[in-house]
XYZ file of C-alpha atoms in Angstrom:
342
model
C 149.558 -8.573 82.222
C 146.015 -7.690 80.940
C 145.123 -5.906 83.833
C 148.273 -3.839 83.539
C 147.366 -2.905 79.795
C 143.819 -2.370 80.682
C 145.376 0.336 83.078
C 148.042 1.433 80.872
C 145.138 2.095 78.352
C 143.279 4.059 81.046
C 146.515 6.234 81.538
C 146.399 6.772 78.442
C 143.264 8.161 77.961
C 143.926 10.247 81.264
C 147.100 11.887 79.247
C 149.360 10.261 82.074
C 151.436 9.768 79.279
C 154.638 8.560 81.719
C 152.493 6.487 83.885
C 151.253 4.639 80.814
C 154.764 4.215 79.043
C 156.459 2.667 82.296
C 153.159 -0.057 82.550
C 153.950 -0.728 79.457
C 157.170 -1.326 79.305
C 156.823 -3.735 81.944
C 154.743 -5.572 80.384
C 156.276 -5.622 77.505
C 159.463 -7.131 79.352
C 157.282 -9.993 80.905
C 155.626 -10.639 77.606
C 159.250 -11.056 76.308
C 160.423 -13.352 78.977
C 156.891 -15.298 79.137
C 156.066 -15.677 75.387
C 159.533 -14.755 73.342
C 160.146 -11.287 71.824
C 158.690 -12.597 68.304
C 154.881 -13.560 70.027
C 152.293 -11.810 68.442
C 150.830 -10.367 71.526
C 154.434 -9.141 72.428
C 154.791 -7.267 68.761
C 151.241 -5.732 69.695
C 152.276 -4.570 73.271
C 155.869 -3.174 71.586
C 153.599 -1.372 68.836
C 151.826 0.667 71.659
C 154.705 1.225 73.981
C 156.677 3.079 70.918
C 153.540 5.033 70.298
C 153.835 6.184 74.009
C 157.381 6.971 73.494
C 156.171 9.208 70.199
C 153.906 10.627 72.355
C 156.428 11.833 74.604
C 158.753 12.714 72.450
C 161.312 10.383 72.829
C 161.664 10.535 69.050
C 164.624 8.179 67.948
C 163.702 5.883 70.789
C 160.374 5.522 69.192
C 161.573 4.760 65.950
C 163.568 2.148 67.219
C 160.740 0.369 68.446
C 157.997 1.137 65.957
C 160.640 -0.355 63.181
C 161.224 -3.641 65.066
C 157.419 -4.043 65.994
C 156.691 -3.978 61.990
C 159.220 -5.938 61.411
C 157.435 -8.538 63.610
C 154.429 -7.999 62.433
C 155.605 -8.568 58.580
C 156.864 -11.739 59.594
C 153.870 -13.255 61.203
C 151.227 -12.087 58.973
C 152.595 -10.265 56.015
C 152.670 -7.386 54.691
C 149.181 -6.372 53.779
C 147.527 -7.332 57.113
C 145.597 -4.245 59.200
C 148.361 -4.930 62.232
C 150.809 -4.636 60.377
C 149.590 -1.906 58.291
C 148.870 0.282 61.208
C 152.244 -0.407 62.271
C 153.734 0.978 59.462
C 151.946 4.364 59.994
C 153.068 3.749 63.480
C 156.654 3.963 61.984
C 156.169 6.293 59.342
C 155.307 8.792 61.950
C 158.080 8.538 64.015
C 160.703 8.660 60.670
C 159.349 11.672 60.076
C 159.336 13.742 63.282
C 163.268 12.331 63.060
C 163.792 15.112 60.225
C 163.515 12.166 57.664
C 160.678 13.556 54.990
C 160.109 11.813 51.359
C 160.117 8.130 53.446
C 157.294 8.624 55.395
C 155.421 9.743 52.132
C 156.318 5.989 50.764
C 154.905 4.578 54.322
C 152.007 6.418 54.550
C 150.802 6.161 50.482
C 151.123 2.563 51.452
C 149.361 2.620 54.319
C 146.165 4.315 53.291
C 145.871 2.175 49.697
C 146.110 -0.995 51.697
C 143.803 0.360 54.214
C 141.041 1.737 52.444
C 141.123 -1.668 50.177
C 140.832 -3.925 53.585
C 138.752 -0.950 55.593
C 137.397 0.809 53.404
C 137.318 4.668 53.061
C 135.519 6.113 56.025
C 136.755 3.694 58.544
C 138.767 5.577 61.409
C 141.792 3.572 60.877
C 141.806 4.892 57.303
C 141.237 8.564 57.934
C 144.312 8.106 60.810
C 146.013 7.027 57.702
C 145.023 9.961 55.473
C 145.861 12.385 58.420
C 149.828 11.048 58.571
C 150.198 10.952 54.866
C 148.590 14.742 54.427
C 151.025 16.018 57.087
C 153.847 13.852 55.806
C 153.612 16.156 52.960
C 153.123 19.314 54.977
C 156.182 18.625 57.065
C 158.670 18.009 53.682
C 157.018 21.409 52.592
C 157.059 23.240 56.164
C 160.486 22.296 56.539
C 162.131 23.059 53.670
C 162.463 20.069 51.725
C 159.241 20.186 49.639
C 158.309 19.318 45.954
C 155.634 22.121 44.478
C 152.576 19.438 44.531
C 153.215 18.383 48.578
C 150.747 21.384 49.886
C 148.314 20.666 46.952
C 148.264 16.680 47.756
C 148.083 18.055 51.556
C 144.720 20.001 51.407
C 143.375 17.444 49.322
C 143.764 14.463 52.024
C 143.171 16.800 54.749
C 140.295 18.068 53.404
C 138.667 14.537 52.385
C 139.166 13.470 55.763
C 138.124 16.591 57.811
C 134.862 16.622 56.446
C 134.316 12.556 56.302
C 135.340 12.583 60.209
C 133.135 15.514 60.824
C 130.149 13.388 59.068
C 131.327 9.844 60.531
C 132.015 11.470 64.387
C 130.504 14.982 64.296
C 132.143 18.085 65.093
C 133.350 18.138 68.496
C 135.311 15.045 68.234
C 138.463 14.862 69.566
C 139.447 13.086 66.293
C 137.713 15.816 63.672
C 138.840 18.841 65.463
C 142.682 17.282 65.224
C 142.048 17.153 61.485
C 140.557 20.719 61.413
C 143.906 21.883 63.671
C 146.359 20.525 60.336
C 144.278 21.651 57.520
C 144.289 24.631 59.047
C 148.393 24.243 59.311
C 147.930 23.449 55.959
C 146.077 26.451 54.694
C 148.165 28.795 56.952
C 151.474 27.595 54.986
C 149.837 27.965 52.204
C 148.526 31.795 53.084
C 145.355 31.065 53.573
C 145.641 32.307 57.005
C 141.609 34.332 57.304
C 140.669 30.504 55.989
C 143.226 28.677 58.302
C 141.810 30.966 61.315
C 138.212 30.167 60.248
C 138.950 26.258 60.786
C 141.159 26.761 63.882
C 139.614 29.070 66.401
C 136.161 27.382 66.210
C 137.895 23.718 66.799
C 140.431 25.186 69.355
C 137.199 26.354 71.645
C 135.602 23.204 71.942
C 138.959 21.808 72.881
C 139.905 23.949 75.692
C 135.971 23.929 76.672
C 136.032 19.433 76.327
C 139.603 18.683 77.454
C 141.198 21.812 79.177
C 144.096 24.338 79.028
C 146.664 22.303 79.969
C 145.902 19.444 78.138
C 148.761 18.715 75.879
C 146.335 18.475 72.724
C 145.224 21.882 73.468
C 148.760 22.920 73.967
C 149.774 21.353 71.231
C 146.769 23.464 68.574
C 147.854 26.603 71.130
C 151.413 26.432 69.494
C 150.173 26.273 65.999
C 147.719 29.197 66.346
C 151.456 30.566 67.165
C 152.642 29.411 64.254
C 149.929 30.651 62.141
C 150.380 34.079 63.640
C 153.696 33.992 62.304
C 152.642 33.100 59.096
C 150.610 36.314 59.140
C 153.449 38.221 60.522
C 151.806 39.468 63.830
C 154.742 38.661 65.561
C 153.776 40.317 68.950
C 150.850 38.126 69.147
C 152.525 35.569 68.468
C 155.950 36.134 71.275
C 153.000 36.410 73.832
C 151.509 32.688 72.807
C 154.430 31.058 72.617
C 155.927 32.548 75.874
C 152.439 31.152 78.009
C 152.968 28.094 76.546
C 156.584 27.464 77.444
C 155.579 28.108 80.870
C 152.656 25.726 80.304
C 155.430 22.800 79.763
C 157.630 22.994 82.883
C 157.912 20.199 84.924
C 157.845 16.693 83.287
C 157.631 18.213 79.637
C 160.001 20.625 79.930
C 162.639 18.714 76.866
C 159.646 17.815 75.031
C 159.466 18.468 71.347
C 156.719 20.614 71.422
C 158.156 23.098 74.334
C 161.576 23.324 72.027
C 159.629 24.048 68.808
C 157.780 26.624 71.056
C 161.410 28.456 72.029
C 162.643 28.215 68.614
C 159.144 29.778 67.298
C 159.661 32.270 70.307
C 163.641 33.207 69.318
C 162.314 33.623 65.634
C 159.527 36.075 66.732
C 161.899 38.103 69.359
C 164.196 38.145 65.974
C 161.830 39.628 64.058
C 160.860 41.800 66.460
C 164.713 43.277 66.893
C 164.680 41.773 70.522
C 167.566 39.889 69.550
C 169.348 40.764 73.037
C 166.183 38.799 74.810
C 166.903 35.089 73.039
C 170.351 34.425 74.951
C 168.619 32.478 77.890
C 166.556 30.878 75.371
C 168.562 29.776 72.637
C 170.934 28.098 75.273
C 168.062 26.534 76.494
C 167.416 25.345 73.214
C 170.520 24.601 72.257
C 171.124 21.888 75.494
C 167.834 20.335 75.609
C 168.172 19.723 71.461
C 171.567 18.131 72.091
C 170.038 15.813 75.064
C 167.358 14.503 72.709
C 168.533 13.911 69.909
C 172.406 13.766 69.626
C 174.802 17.046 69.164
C 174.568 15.988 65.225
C 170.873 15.080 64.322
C 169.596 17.396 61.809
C 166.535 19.039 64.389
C 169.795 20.430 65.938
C 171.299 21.554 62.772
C 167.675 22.621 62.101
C 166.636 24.628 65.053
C 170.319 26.053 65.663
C 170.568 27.187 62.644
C 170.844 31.479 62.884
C 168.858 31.850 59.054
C 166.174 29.436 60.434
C 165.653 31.949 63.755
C 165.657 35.324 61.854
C 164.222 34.613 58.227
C 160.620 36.041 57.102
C 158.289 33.489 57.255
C 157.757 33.481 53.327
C 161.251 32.340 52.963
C 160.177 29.129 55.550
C 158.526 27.652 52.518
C 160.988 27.797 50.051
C 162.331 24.545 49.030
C 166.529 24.096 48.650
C 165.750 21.229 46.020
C 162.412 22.370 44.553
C 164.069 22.759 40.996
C 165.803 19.625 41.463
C 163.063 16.981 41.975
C 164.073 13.904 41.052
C 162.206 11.295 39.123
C 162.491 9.258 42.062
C 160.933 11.477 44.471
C 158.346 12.698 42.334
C 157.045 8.492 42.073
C 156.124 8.867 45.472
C 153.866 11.826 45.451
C 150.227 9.419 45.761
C 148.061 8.652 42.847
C 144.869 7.687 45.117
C 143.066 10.721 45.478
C 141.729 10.643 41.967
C 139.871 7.966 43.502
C 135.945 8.275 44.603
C 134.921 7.099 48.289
């Protein structure tokens, strides 16, 4: 079984994404039937394998396993323990690329405070933690659902940890130019987009120069300079971008996540653009590989189907349906940490 891992891990780090997931679910399935489904080693192996399943977008199946693995992990060592801690950003990650916003907020606040008390502030498994909780708050903002402090509490985590990781690991690493890729996000949502462009493009260089076009990372900050685009209304720039990198996810990622987001970005643009007559093909597209993933009644499909989502100004993306009706509640959750001094 450790050899198995060791070359799931290897996988991994060769973004064979597949190949890993499928080692490790079979070792996760001997683990089970060799040491019981509540070993420790098998809660580890489970934690992984539903970060694999993240990874490839296999959303809700993620979440399935991510919430069982911390429930494991509570039970054998507690709550506050770094395993089980990471787990539970593990989780909160998946919750909240299932369209579920103001819980991951909870996860992640938790998270980082019990992190940076058993870790410290600079340690990498910290600054992974400030990363999910900065773009919890981005996506409850980005999405529609936002209170009016998520962006500020955003660029302040992102911020704190761009520049520690650029300190800790330097510039070029793969880790620091992921954080530079969402505070840029961040500052483009915000309309800081000369700013958000200023962080990007530099970052987005050394990653197609390190790790390649087609890797998905690169795809991945490819779609966002997309998005970004949008935010500055250059919607011709941005139909071109997110047409190359459609084509840049046939094959095995063709009902990924990513490649959807990229044909609802690209129906929006051809909207805006009055090329409403070119979105047919896509929008069934979209429309069938939505349904397959998540269920005909998930709210991404509600989301992404939705006509006002694909046509509205981008300025109207950030407006919040409950943003006068924050509850006391919700507003509890928003993090009281970052008055706090490394």
């Amino acid at each position: 079984m450790d050899i198995l891992l060791l070359l799931s891990s290897t996988y991994w780090q060769l973004t064979r994404i597949q190949e890993a997931a499928d080692l490790q679910q079979r070792v996760l399935e001997a683990c089970i039937k060799v040491r019981g489904k509540d070993d420790l080693k098998t809660i580890k192996i489970m934690d992984a394998y539903g970060s694999s399943r993240w990874q490839q977008g296999r959303i809700p199946e993620a979440r399935k396993i991510h919430e069982t693995a911390v429930e494991g992990f509570k039970n054998l060592l507690g709550e506050n323990h770094v395993d089980t801690l990471r787990a539970m950003g593990n989780l909160g990650r998946a919750i909240g690329k299932d369209f579920s916003f103001t819980e991951p907020i909870k996860i992640h606040s938790k998270v980082v405070s019990g992190l940076r008390d058993k870790l410290g502030h600079s340690h990498l498994d910290t600054l992974i933690a400030m990363d999910n909780l900065a773009m919890a708050h981005f996506d409850r903002a980005a999405f529609g659902y936002g209170h009016r402090g998520d962006l500020d509490h955003a660029v302040k985590i992102e911020q704190e940890g761009f520049e520690t990781r650029k300190k800790k690991l330097g510039r070029e690493h793969v880790y620091t130019l992921w954080a530079g890729l969402n505070l840029a996000r961040i500052k483009a949502l915000r309309g800081e987009i000369d700013e958000a462009l200023s962080i990007f493009l530099p970052g987005h260089t050394i990653a197609r120069r390190n790790l390649g076009e087609d890797h998905f990372g690169v795809l991945f900050g490819k779609m966002h300079h997309g998005r970004i685009l949008v935010y500055a209304k250059k919607y011709k720039e941005a139909e071109d971008m997110f047409s190359e990198i459609i084509e840049s996810h046939r094959g095995p990622r063709k009902g990924h996540p990513d490649r959807l987001f990229a044909i609802f970005s690209l129906i929006k643009c051809r909207n805006m653009l009055g090329k409403q007559a070119e979105t047919t093909v896509l929008l069934e597209e979209l429309t069938e590989s939505t349904k397959a993933l998540f269920g005909d009644d998930h709210a991404w499909v509600k989301y992404l189907l939705d006509p006002q989502n694909l046509s509205k100004e981008p300025d109207e993306d950030n407006s919040s349906p409950i943003d006068s009706m924050t509850t006391a509640q919700e507003t509890s959750v928003q993090p009281t940490i970052w008055s706090q001094q490394p």
